[in-house]
Short mmCIF file of C-alpha atoms and ligand atoms in Angstrom, two decimals:
data_model
loop_
_atom_site.label_atom_id
_atom_site.label_comp_id
_atom_site.label_asym_id
_atom_site.label_seq_id
_atom_site.Cartn_x
_atom_site.Cartn_y
_atom_site.Cartn_z
CA MET A 1 4.27 -7.58 3.72
CA LYS A 2 5.78 -4.88 2.07
CA ARG A 3 9.45 -3.74 3.41
CA CYS A 4 10.34 -0.34 2.57
CA LEU A 5 10.19 -0.01 -1.22
CA VAL A 6 10.33 3.50 -1.51
CA CYS A 7 12.52 5.69 0.99
CA VAL A 8 12.45 9.09 2.21
CA LEU A 9 15.30 11.13 0.77
CA PHE A 10 15.85 14.76 2.54
CA LEU A 11 17.32 16.74 -0.52
CA LEU A 12 20.27 18.85 1.32
CA VAL A 13 19.62 22.05 -0.66
CA LEU A 14 21.96 24.97 0.62
CA SER A 15 19.62 26.69 3.09
CA GLY A 16 22.54 28.34 4.77
CA CYS A 17 21.62 27.92 8.04
CA THR A 18 21.79 24.95 10.63
CA ARG A 19 18.84 23.49 11.63
CA GLN A 20 17.63 21.22 14.36
CA PRO A 21 17.35 17.49 12.81
CA PRO A 22 13.61 16.13 12.99
CA VAL A 23 12.57 13.91 14.93
CA ILE A 24 12.56 9.82 13.46
CA THR A 25 11.06 7.09 15.17
CA GLU A 26 10.32 3.51 13.95
CA GLN A 27 7.96 0.80 14.58
CA TYR A 28 7.50 -2.57 13.28
CA ILE A 29 3.12 -2.69 13.07
CA ALA A 30 1.16 -4.68 10.54
CA GLY A 31 3.93 -6.44 9.52
CA THR A 32 5.77 -3.44 8.13
CA VAL A 33 8.54 -0.84 9.26
CA VAL A 34 6.49 2.61 10.24
CA THR A 35 8.59 4.97 9.86
CA GLN A 36 7.69 8.79 11.19
CA THR A 37 9.20 11.63 10.60
CA ILE A 38 8.60 14.80 11.81
CA PRO A 39 10.83 18.38 11.20
CA GLN A 40 11.12 20.54 14.31
CA GLY A 41 9.77 23.72 13.65
CA ASN A 42 6.56 25.18 14.40
CA ASN A 43 6.22 22.27 17.17
CA SER A 44 8.52 22.01 20.36
CA GLN A 45 10.05 18.66 20.66
CA ALA A 46 8.13 17.74 23.43
CA GLU A 47 4.91 18.11 21.03
CA ILE A 48 6.54 16.16 18.35
CA LYS A 49 7.47 12.98 20.26
CA ASP A 50 4.02 13.18 21.86
CA ALA A 51 2.33 13.06 18.47
CA ALA A 52 4.82 10.23 17.19
CA ARG A 53 3.44 8.15 20.19
CA GLN A 54 -0.31 8.90 19.83
CA VAL A 55 0.22 7.91 16.27
CA THR A 56 1.96 4.77 16.96
CA GLU A 57 -1.20 3.93 19.23
CA ARG A 58 -4.00 4.68 17.02
CA LEU A 59 -1.99 2.46 13.85
CA ARG A 60 -1.83 -0.42 17.04
CA GLU A 61 -5.53 -0.03 17.09
CA LEU A 62 -6.06 -0.47 13.89
CA GLU A 63 -4.20 -3.47 13.55
CA SER A 64 -6.19 -5.03 16.18
CA TYR A 65 -9.25 -4.40 13.88
CA PHE A 66 -8.36 -4.88 10.63
CA SER A 67 -5.59 -8.12 11.27
CA VAL A 68 -6.07 -11.42 9.62
CA THR A 69 -3.56 -12.85 12.13
CA ILE A 70 -4.83 -11.37 15.22
CA SER A 71 -7.68 -13.88 16.42
CA ALA A 72 -9.59 -11.58 18.00
CA SER A 73 -9.18 -8.80 15.34
CA ASP A 74 -13.11 -7.58 13.85
CA ILE A 75 -11.96 -9.33 10.42
CA SER A 76 -10.64 -12.95 11.87
CA ARG A 77 -14.10 -12.72 13.53
CA LEU A 78 -15.71 -12.09 10.80
CA ASN A 79 -14.03 -14.88 8.73
CA GLN A 80 -14.71 -17.36 11.72
CA SER A 81 -18.19 -16.42 12.01
CA HIS A 82 -19.03 -14.72 8.76
CA ARG A 83 -21.41 -12.13 10.91
CA THR A 84 -20.13 -9.78 13.36
CA THR A 85 -20.32 -6.54 14.85
CA LEU A 86 -17.75 -4.03 13.76
CA GLN A 87 -15.67 -1.47 15.14
CA PRO A 88 -16.36 1.81 13.28
CA ASP A 89 -13.33 2.13 11.79
CA THR A 90 -13.71 -1.64 10.08
CA LYS A 91 -17.19 -0.39 9.29
CA LEU A 92 -15.50 2.64 7.17
CA LEU A 93 -12.98 0.70 6.02
CA LEU A 94 -14.90 -2.40 4.78
CA GLU A 95 -17.07 -0.11 2.84
CA LYS A 96 -14.56 1.36 1.23
CA ALA A 97 -12.88 -1.71 0.42
CA LEU A 98 -16.33 -2.45 -1.43
CA SER A 99 -16.69 0.42 -3.40
CA LEU A 100 -12.88 0.25 -4.92
CA ALA A 101 -13.78 -3.41 -5.53
CA ASP A 102 -16.82 -1.82 -7.74
CA THR A 103 -14.61 0.93 -9.20
CA SER A 104 -12.18 -1.63 -10.28
CA ASP A 105 -14.32 -3.88 -11.63
CA GLY A 106 -13.20 -6.21 -9.38
CA ALA A 107 -9.35 -6.29 -9.83
CA PHE A 108 -8.96 -4.93 -6.18
CA ASN A 109 -11.06 -7.70 -4.19
CA PRO A 110 -10.81 -7.68 -0.83
CA CYS A 111 -12.74 -11.38 -0.56
CA LEU A 112 -9.42 -13.01 -1.44
CA LEU A 113 -8.88 -14.83 1.59
CA PRO A 114 -9.30 -18.43 0.13
CA LEU A 115 -6.99 -17.45 -2.58
CA ILE A 116 -4.25 -16.31 -0.30
CA HIS A 117 -4.40 -19.14 1.53
CA THR A 118 -4.14 -21.53 -1.47
CA TRP A 119 -1.24 -19.67 -2.61
CA ASN A 120 0.34 -19.30 1.22
CA ILE A 121 0.72 -15.81 0.42
CA SER A 122 1.16 -14.42 4.07
CA SER A 123 4.39 -16.87 4.34
CA ALA A 124 5.91 -19.20 1.50
CA LEU A 125 6.38 -16.46 -0.74
CA THR A 126 9.14 -15.76 1.22
CA GLU A 127 10.55 -19.39 1.95
CA ASP A 128 11.66 -20.98 -0.86
CA ALA A 129 12.13 -24.19 0.54
CA VAL A 130 7.78 -24.52 1.45
CA PHE A 131 6.80 -22.77 -1.72
CA ALA A 132 4.72 -25.65 -3.95
CA VAL A 133 2.96 -23.69 -6.73
CA PRO A 134 -1.14 -25.16 -5.97
CA SER A 135 -2.98 -27.32 -8.50
CA PRO A 136 -5.15 -26.04 -11.35
CA SER A 137 -8.22 -27.70 -9.35
CA GLN A 138 -7.30 -26.16 -6.00
CA ILE A 139 -6.74 -22.73 -7.99
CA GLU A 140 -9.94 -23.06 -9.36
CA GLN A 141 -11.48 -24.40 -6.11
CA ALA A 142 -10.61 -21.15 -4.50
CA LYS A 143 -11.38 -18.71 -6.78
CA GLN A 144 -15.08 -20.26 -6.58
CA HIS A 145 -15.37 -18.68 -2.96
CA CYS A 146 -13.62 -15.39 -3.70
CA GLY A 147 -16.53 -13.04 -4.73
CA TYR A 148 -17.17 -9.91 -3.25
CA HIS A 149 -20.61 -9.84 -3.50
CA SER A 150 -20.49 -12.43 -0.99
CA LEU A 151 -19.55 -9.72 1.54
CA GLN A 152 -22.41 -7.09 2.91
CA VAL A 153 -22.06 -4.40 5.56
CA ASN A 154 -25.27 -3.45 7.11
CA GLY A 155 -25.35 -1.12 9.61
CA SER A 156 -22.67 -1.88 12.61
CA GLU A 157 -22.58 -5.44 11.00
CA ALA A 158 -20.91 -7.58 8.37
CA PHE A 159 -22.02 -10.66 7.10
CA LEU A 160 -20.40 -13.29 4.52
CA SER A 161 -22.60 -15.13 3.05
CA ASP A 162 -20.19 -17.31 1.44
CA ALA A 163 -19.28 -20.40 3.83
CA GLN A 164 -15.91 -20.48 2.34
CA GLY A 165 -15.63 -17.14 1.51
CA GLY A 166 -12.87 -14.88 3.58
CA VAL A 167 -12.06 -11.27 3.85
CA ASP A 168 -8.42 -9.73 3.39
CA LEU A 169 -7.91 -6.13 3.88
CA GLY A 170 -3.76 -6.38 3.12
CA GLY A 171 -4.41 -4.66 -0.06
CA ILE A 172 -5.86 -1.41 1.37
CA ALA A 173 -5.64 -1.45 5.32
CA LYS A 174 -2.29 0.17 5.23
CA GLY A 175 -3.72 3.47 3.40
CA TYR A 176 -6.37 3.72 5.61
CA MET A 177 -4.15 3.97 8.23
CA ALA A 178 -1.66 6.45 6.39
CA ASP A 179 -4.65 8.59 6.28
CA GLU A 180 -5.74 7.94 9.58
CA ALA A 181 -1.81 9.20 11.23
CA VAL A 182 -2.59 12.18 8.84
CA SER A 183 -5.56 13.32 10.21
CA LEU A 184 -4.25 12.83 13.91
CA TYR A 185 -1.30 15.07 13.30
CA ARG A 186 -3.34 17.64 12.21
CA GLN A 187 -5.65 17.18 15.23
CA LEU A 188 -2.63 17.69 17.22
CA GLY A 189 -1.44 20.46 15.16
CA ILE A 190 1.35 18.77 13.57
CA GLU A 191 1.61 20.35 10.01
CA ASN A 192 4.60 18.99 8.38
CA ALA A 193 5.51 14.91 8.83
CA CYS A 194 6.07 12.18 6.59
CA ILE A 195 4.96 8.87 7.54
CA SER A 196 5.70 5.49 5.34
CA LEU A 197 4.04 2.19 6.13
CA GLY A 198 6.19 0.02 3.84
CA GLY A 199 5.25 0.94 0.29
CA ASN A 200 2.53 3.50 1.43
CA ILE A 201 3.70 6.88 2.23
CA TYR A 202 1.78 9.97 3.42
CA ALA A 203 4.15 13.62 3.30
CA ILE A 204 2.20 16.73 4.69
CA GLY A 205 3.66 20.44 4.68
CA HIS A 206 7.07 20.40 4.29
CA ASN A 207 10.56 18.69 5.24
CA GLN A 208 13.21 20.05 7.49
CA TYR A 209 14.34 22.82 4.86
CA GLY A 210 11.41 24.27 4.31
CA HIS A 211 11.07 22.17 1.14
CA PRO A 212 8.02 19.77 -0.34
CA TRP A 213 9.22 15.99 0.49
CA ASN A 214 11.50 14.21 -2.02
CA ILE A 215 10.09 10.57 -2.30
CA ALA A 216 12.40 8.28 -4.05
CA ILE A 217 10.50 5.44 -6.52
CA GLN A 218 12.36 1.82 -5.51
CA ASP A 219 13.90 0.25 -8.60
CA PRO A 220 11.70 -2.74 -8.67
CA ARG A 221 14.73 -4.61 -10.30
CA ALA A 222 17.52 -3.45 -7.93
CA PRO A 223 18.56 -3.84 -3.89
CA HIS A 224 16.59 -1.84 -1.66
CA GLY A 225 17.42 1.77 -1.68
CA ALA A 226 18.30 2.00 -5.61
CA SER A 227 15.65 4.15 -6.82
CA ILE A 228 14.49 5.26 -10.37
CA GLY A 229 13.63 8.43 -9.46
CA THR A 230 11.96 11.00 -7.20
CA ILE A 231 9.19 13.03 -7.15
CA SER A 232 7.87 15.86 -4.75
CA LEU A 233 5.00 15.46 -2.48
CA THR A 234 3.13 17.66 -0.45
CA ASP A 235 -0.18 16.73 1.22
CA LYS A 236 -0.64 13.55 -0.58
CA SER A 237 -0.13 10.05 -0.56
CA VAL A 238 2.21 7.80 -2.77
CA VAL A 239 1.32 3.88 -2.61
CA THR A 240 3.54 1.69 -4.50
CA SER A 241 2.50 -1.78 -5.31
CA GLY A 242 5.16 -4.43 -6.87
CA ASP A 243 6.46 -8.00 -7.54
CA TYR A 244 9.75 -8.17 -5.85
CA GLU A 245 8.34 -7.22 -1.97
CA ARG A 246 7.37 -10.85 -1.71
CA TYR A 247 7.86 -13.65 -3.93
CA VAL A 248 9.16 -16.66 -5.08
CA GLU A 249 11.09 -17.76 -8.44
CA GLN A 250 10.08 -21.11 -10.23
CA ASP A 251 10.95 -22.26 -13.16
CA GLY A 252 11.09 -18.86 -14.77
CA ILE A 253 8.12 -17.44 -13.50
CA ARG A 254 8.16 -14.90 -10.54
CA TYR A 255 5.46 -15.68 -8.09
CA HIS A 256 4.53 -12.64 -5.77
CA HIS A 257 1.64 -11.31 -3.61
CA ILE A 258 -0.54 -9.33 -5.80
CA ILE A 259 -3.32 -11.75 -6.92
CA ASP A 260 -4.99 -11.55 -10.40
CA PRO A 261 -8.90 -12.34 -9.25
CA SER A 262 -9.64 -13.53 -12.51
CA THR A 263 -7.50 -16.22 -12.66
CA GLY A 264 -6.74 -17.05 -9.21
CA SER A 265 -2.91 -16.55 -9.66
CA PRO A 266 -0.25 -14.26 -9.43
CA ALA A 267 -1.14 -11.23 -11.76
CA ARG A 268 1.21 -11.38 -15.07
CA SER A 269 0.22 -8.25 -16.56
CA GLY A 270 3.66 -6.92 -17.70
CA ILE A 271 3.65 -4.42 -15.33
CA MET A 272 6.61 -4.83 -11.98
CA SER A 273 5.85 -1.70 -9.91
CA VAL A 274 2.65 0.98 -10.22
CA SER A 275 3.03 4.22 -7.70
CA VAL A 276 -0.32 6.01 -7.44
CA ILE A 277 -0.44 9.77 -6.31
CA SER A 278 -3.64 10.84 -4.31
CA GLU A 279 -4.81 12.96 -1.36
CA ASP A 280 -6.60 9.22 -0.03
CA SER A 281 -4.09 6.92 0.68
CA ALA A 282 -6.87 3.77 1.15
CA LYS A 283 -7.63 4.75 -2.49
CA ALA A 284 -4.09 4.93 -3.81
CA ASP A 285 -3.14 1.37 -2.00
CA ALA A 286 -6.52 -0.04 -3.85
CA LEU A 287 -6.00 1.61 -7.19
CA SER A 288 -2.18 0.58 -6.89
CA THR A 289 -3.20 -3.23 -6.22
CA ALA A 290 -5.94 -3.22 -8.97
CA ALA A 291 -3.74 -1.32 -11.90
CA PHE A 292 -0.96 -4.26 -11.22
CA VAL A 293 -3.43 -6.63 -11.84
CA LEU A 294 -4.68 -4.81 -14.49
CA GLY A 295 -1.99 -4.16 -16.50
CA LEU A 296 -0.89 -0.85 -18.30
CA LYS A 297 -3.71 0.11 -20.63
CA GLY A 298 -6.65 -1.22 -18.14
CA GLY A 299 -4.27 0.31 -15.21
CA ARG A 300 -3.70 3.53 -16.97
CA ALA A 301 -7.66 4.08 -17.58
CA LEU A 302 -8.53 3.23 -14.24
CA LEU A 303 -6.21 5.77 -12.44
CA GLU A 304 -7.00 8.52 -15.14
CA LYS A 305 -11.01 7.81 -14.69
CA GLU A 306 -10.22 8.64 -10.73
CA HIS A 307 -8.00 11.26 -11.42
CA CYS A 308 -5.17 9.94 -9.61
CA ASP A 309 -1.35 10.74 -10.95
CA PHE A 310 0.72 7.38 -11.36
CA ILE A 311 4.04 6.03 -11.87
CA ILE A 312 3.82 2.67 -13.79
CA VAL A 313 6.98 0.68 -14.57
CA THR A 314 6.68 -1.57 -17.32
CA GLU A 315 8.76 -5.27 -17.82
CA ASP A 316 10.44 -3.83 -20.58
CA LYS A 317 11.63 -0.94 -18.40
CA LYS A 318 9.57 1.63 -19.53
CA ILE A 319 8.50 4.18 -17.19
CA HIS A 320 4.81 5.77 -17.77
CA LEU A 321 3.78 8.45 -16.12
CA SER A 322 0.63 10.52 -15.73
CA LYS A 323 0.22 13.83 -16.89
CA GLY A 324 0.24 15.60 -13.63
CA ILE A 325 3.72 14.16 -12.67
CA GLN A 326 5.84 14.96 -15.68
CA ASP A 327 7.58 18.07 -14.43
CA THR A 328 8.00 17.15 -11.01
CA PHE A 329 9.42 13.36 -11.47
CA GLN A 330 13.28 13.82 -11.41
CA PHE A 331 14.15 10.38 -13.49
CA THR A 332 17.77 8.57 -12.38
CA GLY A 333 16.80 5.19 -14.00
CA LYS A 334 19.00 5.75 -16.99
CA GLU A 335 21.86 3.47 -16.03
CA ASN A 336 19.95 0.89 -14.77
CA GLY A 337 18.16 0.46 -18.36
CA TYR A 338 15.02 2.46 -17.70
CA ASP A 339 13.47 5.10 -19.79
CA VAL A 340 10.82 7.60 -19.52
CA VAL A 341 8.12 7.11 -22.28
CA SER A 342 5.36 9.30 -21.81
P1 ADP B 401 1.19 -5.02 -0.04
O1 ADP B 401 0.85 -5.30 0.76
O2 ADP B 401 2.68 -5.09 0.32
O3 ADP B 401 1.31 -3.31 0.76
P2 ADP B 401 -0.39 -4.67 -2.30
O4 ADP B 401 -0.96 -3.34 -1.21
O5 ADP B 401 -0.01 -4.40 -3.67
O6 ADP B 401 0.77 -4.50 -1.63
O7 ADP B 401 -1.32 -5.04 -1.48
C1 ADP B 401 -1.24 -7.05 -1.55
C2 ADP B 401 -2.00 -7.67 -0.64
O8 ADP B 401 -2.98 -7.74 -0.35
C3 ADP B 401 -1.52 -9.03 -0.72
O9 ADP B 401 -0.65 -9.65 0.43
C4 ADP B 401 -2.88 -9.41 -0.24
O10 ADP B 401 -3.15 -9.56 1.15
C5 ADP B 401 -3.76 -8.69 -1.08
N1 ADP B 401 -4.07 -8.78 -2.12
C6 ADP B 401 -3.39 -9.30 -3.23
N2 ADP B 401 -4.17 -9.67 -4.51
C7 ADP B 401 -5.23 -8.38 -3.96
C8 ADP B 401 -6.02 -8.36 -4.95
N3 ADP B 401 -6.45 -8.34 -6.79
N4 ADP B 401 -7.11 -7.51 -4.25
C9 ADP B 401 -6.81 -6.93 -3.11
N5 ADP B 401 -6.06 -7.48 -2.37
C10 ADP B 401 -5.10 -8.02 -2.89
MG1 MG B 402 -2.71 -1.78 -2.32
#
């Protein structure tokens, strides 16, 4: 899973008065570090701690439905028996995943499990020792069972018509979880918060200094924590997909965890990372994965069509910004050889 790709920066703007620090909690959920940062202000510390606890519980509940590794999850049951009843959350997420698969012409594909197993994406991409590039025939064989039209949701049931097919929601589930966390904060009267699930961040309201949240965008070729710039964010999510989170380099080729469904292999699209900004984190999550697959031209066209702001970093170290982000992006990547080109 994506380790923290981007981190929240609290800009120490001179505010002239002492403020209480935000409540910060950290848990490991759905294979990633989940950090909640909630400023003290309109809410008491007890209310904030209770909200953080309830959000943690809710995220663990969602993990228990969506996980491919928890054997009793909806998705595991679907993959085992190819027909199963769904929790309402899983139904919503599968429907959303199918709709975003259509939107992206299949570049985002929730049915890639056979290829994910073939490439051993769940484990080997972090351990060079056990990684082996599959043969072309193994890739071709797995690819044939990855058509997302084999997945159907009907009422509260899901079906997989391909007996060798399988669902993996790793490219969208954390976005859905971020959306659900934010809706729970709002229900609980928490107006200011920032939640980070690995590379998925959702920031609502403002930070402890009363300013929009500042989010750093990870430099895809530098150690964790080094950034190419920051954006300021309120009531929106930013989701990053990159080739630097889980990968193995072999014979000069970087094998990472984002699969191009049309080739059956890790995407080689000239992109190092894509960050997508939207009020809908599940959509931003799926579209960041899709844009990574499609490359600069196709990715940009998709994100513009879907009215999402974006930061696309290509292998030539150029940073491509959507119009809506150009004024708020604070570029800091010059020393590391980056250039903003739009
Ligand atoms: P992360 O999992 O690091 O948040 P992404 O959101 O880009 O990164 O999703 C990558 C994950 O999604 C992979 O680990 C895999 O489980 C799954 N995946 C890989 N390629 C695709 C794809 N083309 N469409 C949908 N899901 C994908
Ligand atoms: Mg994604």
